[in-house]
Short mmCIF file of C-alpha atoms in Angstrom, two decimals:
data_model
loop_
_atom_site.label_atom_id
_atom_site.label_comp_id
_atom_site.label_asym_id
_atom_site.label_seq_id
_atom_site.Cartn_x
_atom_site.Cartn_y
_atom_site.Cartn_z
CA MET A 71 -2.95 17.03 -38.51
CA ASN A 72 -5.85 14.77 -37.59
CA ILE A 73 -5.62 11.31 -39.12
CA THR A 74 -7.39 7.98 -38.69
CA LYS A 75 -5.44 4.75 -38.32
CA GLU A 76 -6.53 1.13 -38.01
CA VAL A 77 -5.36 -0.99 -35.07
CA THR A 78 -6.16 -4.47 -33.79
CA PRO A 79 -8.87 -5.01 -31.15
CA GLU A 80 -6.18 -5.72 -28.55
CA GLU A 81 -4.28 -2.55 -29.39
CA LYS A 82 -7.52 -0.54 -29.34
CA ARG A 83 -8.34 -1.82 -25.85
CA LEU A 84 -4.90 -0.87 -24.54
CA LEU A 85 -5.16 2.54 -26.20
CA GLU A 86 -8.45 3.11 -24.38
CA ILE A 87 -6.85 2.06 -21.08
CA GLY A 88 -3.96 4.41 -21.83
CA ASP A 89 -6.33 7.31 -22.45
CA ALA A 90 -8.08 6.61 -19.14
CA VAL A 91 -4.73 6.54 -17.33
CA ILE A 92 -3.69 9.84 -18.92
CA LYS A 93 -6.96 11.41 -17.81
CA GLN A 94 -6.40 10.15 -14.26
CA VAL A 95 -2.80 11.43 -14.14
CA LYS A 96 -3.92 14.83 -15.43
CA GLN A 97 -6.47 14.97 -12.61
CA ASP A 98 -3.95 13.82 -10.01
CA LEU A 99 -1.35 16.38 -11.14
CA HIS A 100 -3.82 19.17 -11.81
CA PHE A 101 -1.25 21.96 -11.34
CA GLY A 102 0.53 20.57 -14.39
CA SER A 103 4.26 20.77 -15.12
CA SER A 104 6.86 23.32 -14.17
CA ASN A 105 8.28 23.18 -17.71
CA GLN A 106 5.05 23.60 -19.70
CA GLN A 107 3.98 27.05 -20.83
CA GLU A 108 0.28 26.28 -20.29
CA SER A 109 0.83 25.40 -16.61
CA TYR A 110 2.88 28.54 -16.04
CA ASN A 111 0.19 30.68 -17.66
CA ALA A 112 -2.47 29.13 -15.43
CA TYR A 113 -0.65 28.90 -12.08
CA GLY A 114 2.48 31.02 -12.29
CA PRO A 115 5.22 29.63 -10.01
CA GLU A 116 2.84 27.20 -8.25
CA ALA A 117 3.59 24.27 -10.56
CA LYS A 118 7.33 24.88 -10.22
CA LEU A 119 7.19 24.97 -6.43
CA ARG A 120 5.07 21.84 -6.25
CA THR A 121 7.28 19.97 -8.72
CA ARG A 122 10.29 20.95 -6.64
CA PHE A 123 8.62 19.48 -3.56
CA ALA A 124 7.80 16.25 -5.42
CA ARG A 125 11.43 15.86 -6.49
CA GLN A 126 12.72 16.47 -2.99
CA HIS A 127 10.51 13.72 -1.55
CA ASN A 128 10.54 10.96 -4.17
CA ALA A 129 13.35 8.73 -2.89
CA HIS A 130 13.10 5.56 -0.83
CA PRO A 131 14.45 6.35 2.66
CA GLN A 132 16.40 3.08 2.88
CA LYS A 133 17.05 1.90 -0.68
CA GLU A 134 18.86 3.28 -3.68
CA GLY A 135 17.57 3.14 -7.23
CA ARG A 136 14.37 4.15 -8.96
CA HIS A 137 11.08 3.72 -7.16
CA PRO A 138 8.17 4.79 -9.38
CA ARG A 139 5.52 4.26 -6.69
CA ARG A 140 7.23 6.63 -4.28
CA MET A 141 7.92 9.08 -7.07
CA ALA A 142 4.27 8.92 -8.12
CA LEU A 143 3.07 9.32 -4.54
CA ALA A 144 5.14 12.47 -4.01
CA ALA A 145 3.87 13.91 -7.30
CA VAL A 146 0.23 13.12 -6.53
CA VAL A 147 0.50 14.75 -3.10
CA ALA A 148 2.19 17.78 -4.67
CA GLY A 149 -0.32 17.88 -7.52
CA ALA A 150 2.38 18.62 -10.09
CA GLY A 151 5.32 17.11 -11.93
CA ASN A 152 7.29 17.09 -15.13
CA CYS A 153 7.57 14.21 -17.59
CA GLY A 154 9.45 11.97 -15.14
CA GLU A 155 6.85 12.29 -12.40
CA MET A 156 4.00 11.93 -14.89
CA ALA A 157 5.60 8.83 -16.40
CA ALA A 158 5.99 7.29 -12.94
CA CYS A 159 2.31 7.99 -12.24
CA ALA A 160 1.35 6.45 -15.58
CA TYR A 161 3.48 3.37 -14.84
CA VAL A 162 1.73 2.83 -11.50
CA ARG A 163 -1.77 3.46 -12.87
CA CYS A 164 -1.16 1.19 -15.88
CA ARG A 165 0.01 -1.65 -13.65
CA GLU A 166 -3.23 -1.29 -11.71
CA SER A 167 -5.30 -1.33 -14.92
CA ILE A 168 -4.06 -4.22 -17.08
CA GLY A 169 -3.62 -7.96 -16.73
CA PRO A 170 -0.40 -9.91 -16.09
CA GLN A 171 -0.12 -10.97 -19.74
CA TYR A 172 1.11 -7.44 -20.52
CA GLN A 173 4.33 -5.67 -19.65
CA VAL A 174 4.42 -2.11 -18.34
CA LEU A 175 7.66 -0.24 -18.94
CA TRP A 176 8.76 3.07 -17.44
CA VAL A 177 11.24 4.36 -20.00
CA SER A 178 13.49 7.28 -20.88
CA ALA A 179 14.21 8.36 -24.46
CA ARG A 180 17.82 7.94 -25.58
CA ASN A 181 17.76 10.91 -27.93
CA ALA A 182 16.29 13.49 -25.52
CA ASP A 183 15.52 14.16 -21.87
CA HIS A 184 12.01 12.70 -21.77
CA SER A 185 10.28 9.87 -19.90
CA PHE A 186 7.04 8.03 -20.64
CA CYS A 187 5.33 4.66 -20.22
CA LEU A 188 4.95 1.73 -22.64
CA LEU A 189 2.41 -1.12 -22.63
CA GLY A 190 2.50 -4.33 -24.61
CA LYS A 191 3.83 -7.84 -24.98
CA LEU A 192 7.51 -8.60 -25.36
CA SER A 193 6.76 -10.50 -28.59
CA TRP A 194 5.32 -7.38 -30.25
CA PHE A 195 7.08 -5.21 -32.78
CA GLN A 196 8.37 -2.20 -30.84
CA GLY A 197 6.41 0.30 -32.92
CA HIS A 198 3.13 -1.26 -31.81
CA PHE A 199 3.69 -0.88 -28.11
CA ILE A 200 1.25 1.62 -26.62
CA VAL A 201 2.72 4.89 -25.34
CA VAL A 202 1.10 6.44 -22.27
CA ASP A 203 2.65 9.90 -21.98
CA PRO A 204 0.59 12.43 -19.96
CA TRP A 205 3.12 15.28 -20.24
CA PRO A 206 1.95 17.00 -23.48
CA THR A 207 -0.93 19.36 -22.81
CA GLN A 208 -3.24 17.56 -25.27
CA ALA A 209 -1.99 14.07 -24.52
CA GLN A 210 -3.47 10.85 -25.88
CA ALA A 211 -2.33 7.23 -25.91
CA VAL A 212 -0.66 6.38 -29.22
CA LEU A 213 1.27 3.59 -30.87
CA TYR A 214 4.98 4.02 -30.23
CA GLU A 215 5.60 4.46 -33.96
CA ASP A 216 3.35 7.55 -33.82
CA HIS A 217 5.00 9.08 -30.73
CA PHE A 218 7.22 12.15 -31.06
CA MET A 219 10.14 10.27 -29.43
CA TYR A 220 9.97 7.22 -31.71
CA THR A 221 13.27 6.18 -33.23
CA LEU A 222 13.20 3.06 -35.41
CA GLY A 223 15.47 0.34 -34.09
CA LYS A 224 16.45 2.31 -31.00
CA LEU A 225 14.48 1.30 -27.93
CA PRO A 226 14.35 3.76 -25.03
CA GLU A 227 16.21 3.02 -21.83
CA VAL A 228 14.04 0.91 -19.52
CA LEU A 229 14.00 2.42 -16.03
CA LYS A 230 11.59 -0.15 -14.60
CA ARG A 231 9.44 -2.95 -15.96
CA ASN A 232 6.83 -5.25 -14.52
CA ASN A 233 3.63 -7.09 -15.36
CA GLY A 234 0.17 -5.71 -14.84
CA LYS A 235 -1.92 -5.89 -11.67
CA GLY A 236 0.35 -4.12 -9.23
CA ALA A 237 -0.93 -3.07 -5.82
CA ASN A 238 -2.75 0.20 -5.33
CA ILE A 239 -0.21 2.89 -4.47
CA PHE A 240 -2.28 4.59 -1.79
CA ASN A 241 -3.09 1.39 0.10
CA LYS A 242 0.58 0.60 0.63
CA TYR A 243 1.76 4.11 1.47
CA ALA A 244 -1.22 5.63 3.30
CA GLN A 245 0.82 6.79 6.29
CA GLU A 246 3.52 8.27 4.07
CA GLN A 247 0.86 10.09 2.08
CA LEU A 248 -0.44 11.79 5.24
CA ALA A 249 3.08 12.77 6.26
CA LEU A 250 3.81 14.18 2.80
CA GLU A 251 0.61 16.21 2.84
CA ARG A 252 1.68 17.88 6.09
CA GLN A 253 5.17 18.53 4.72
CA LEU A 254 3.73 20.02 1.53
CA GLU A 255 1.63 22.49 3.51
CA GLU A 256 4.69 23.59 5.48
CA PHE A 257 6.79 23.79 2.32
CA LEU A 258 4.30 26.01 0.49
CA GLN A 259 3.87 28.28 3.49
CA SER A 260 7.61 28.80 3.82
CA ALA A 261 8.37 29.04 0.10
CA LYS A 262 9.35 32.46 -1.12
CA ARG A 263 6.54 33.54 -3.44
CA THR A 264 8.60 35.76 -5.71
CA HIS A 265 8.45 35.81 -9.47
CA ILE A 266 10.01 32.67 -10.96
CA PRO A 267 10.86 33.10 -14.66
CA PHE A 268 9.53 30.42 -16.96
CA ARG A 269 11.97 28.24 -18.86
CA GLY A 270 10.42 25.34 -20.67
CA TYR A 271 8.26 24.13 -23.49
CA ASN A 272 4.94 24.47 -25.22
CA GLN A 273 4.54 20.78 -26.10
CA GLN A 274 0.89 20.30 -26.98
CA TYR A 275 0.73 17.02 -28.86
CA VAL A 276 2.23 13.59 -28.29
CA THR A 277 2.39 12.76 -32.01
CA ARG A 278 5.38 12.99 -34.37
CA GLU A 279 3.50 15.47 -36.57
CA PRO A 280 1.54 18.02 -34.49
CA GLY A 281 -2.07 16.95 -34.16
CA THR A 282 -4.23 14.06 -33.01
CA ILE A 283 -4.82 10.51 -34.21
CA THR A 284 -8.12 8.64 -34.18
CA TYR A 285 -7.54 4.90 -33.85
CA ARG A 286 -10.18 2.72 -35.46
CA GLN A 287 -10.50 -0.95 -34.63
CA SER A 288 -9.96 -3.38 -37.48
CA GLY A 289 -10.90 -7.04 -37.47
CA VAL A 290 -7.35 -8.18 -38.18
CA GLN A 291 -4.94 -9.60 -35.61
CA ARG A 292 -1.25 -8.96 -36.19
CA CYS A 293 1.21 -11.81 -36.49
CA TYR A 294 4.46 -11.21 -34.61
#
C-alpha cells in the first residue's frame, strides 16, 4: 500500500517535524530494538544487551514514577531500545522541536503492549493528532487515524504530557550521561556474549495497512 492523503498546512508541518524526530531517534538508537527482527539480523545480541542496560538505568534515583528524559538518556547512551525507550526519546525530542501551543503526549496503547508519542492540540479530533512512533523499521509520522494502534473512541493511556519547548536533555544531565557511558562500557565488557535467541517482531510499517502514506498539503483548515 502506498496512498496519498490531504492534510491541513498545520498538520503537514507537524508531520514533517515528526519525521525529523523519527530520523533523529533512529540515529540516536542506531543498534535498534531487541524485539525487532531487522536489528537482530544486523547486530545479533548487541541490541538486546544494550536495551537491557537502558532498562536497568532509566529510573530517577530519588523519585518514583515515569521520567521520560532519564529513560531517553539511558537509551541514547546505550544506543538501543524497544518501543518504550523510543517513545520516550520521541517525547523529549518533540518537546524540543515544537511551540507551547501544542501538547506532546507519551502514551501507551490500551489494546496492546506498545508505546508511542502524540502531537497536537487538545481541541483536535483524536484521529488527527500526529503519531511519532520510531519503533517500526520503516517508520514515518502519521495521523493517529492511520496508525496501526488506532482504535476509534478509545484514547491510549497517557503516561506523560506537556507543552512544547522543553529543555535539552543533554544540557540538564551532562554529568549523568558521562557516568552512564562509563557504566555501559563496563556492562558490555562483563556481559556474557553467548547466543541469545530472538523472540520478537518484524514490524516494518507504522500504518494500519502495511505500506506508506504520502501526506499532501491542502489549503483547507479543519474546524474542531
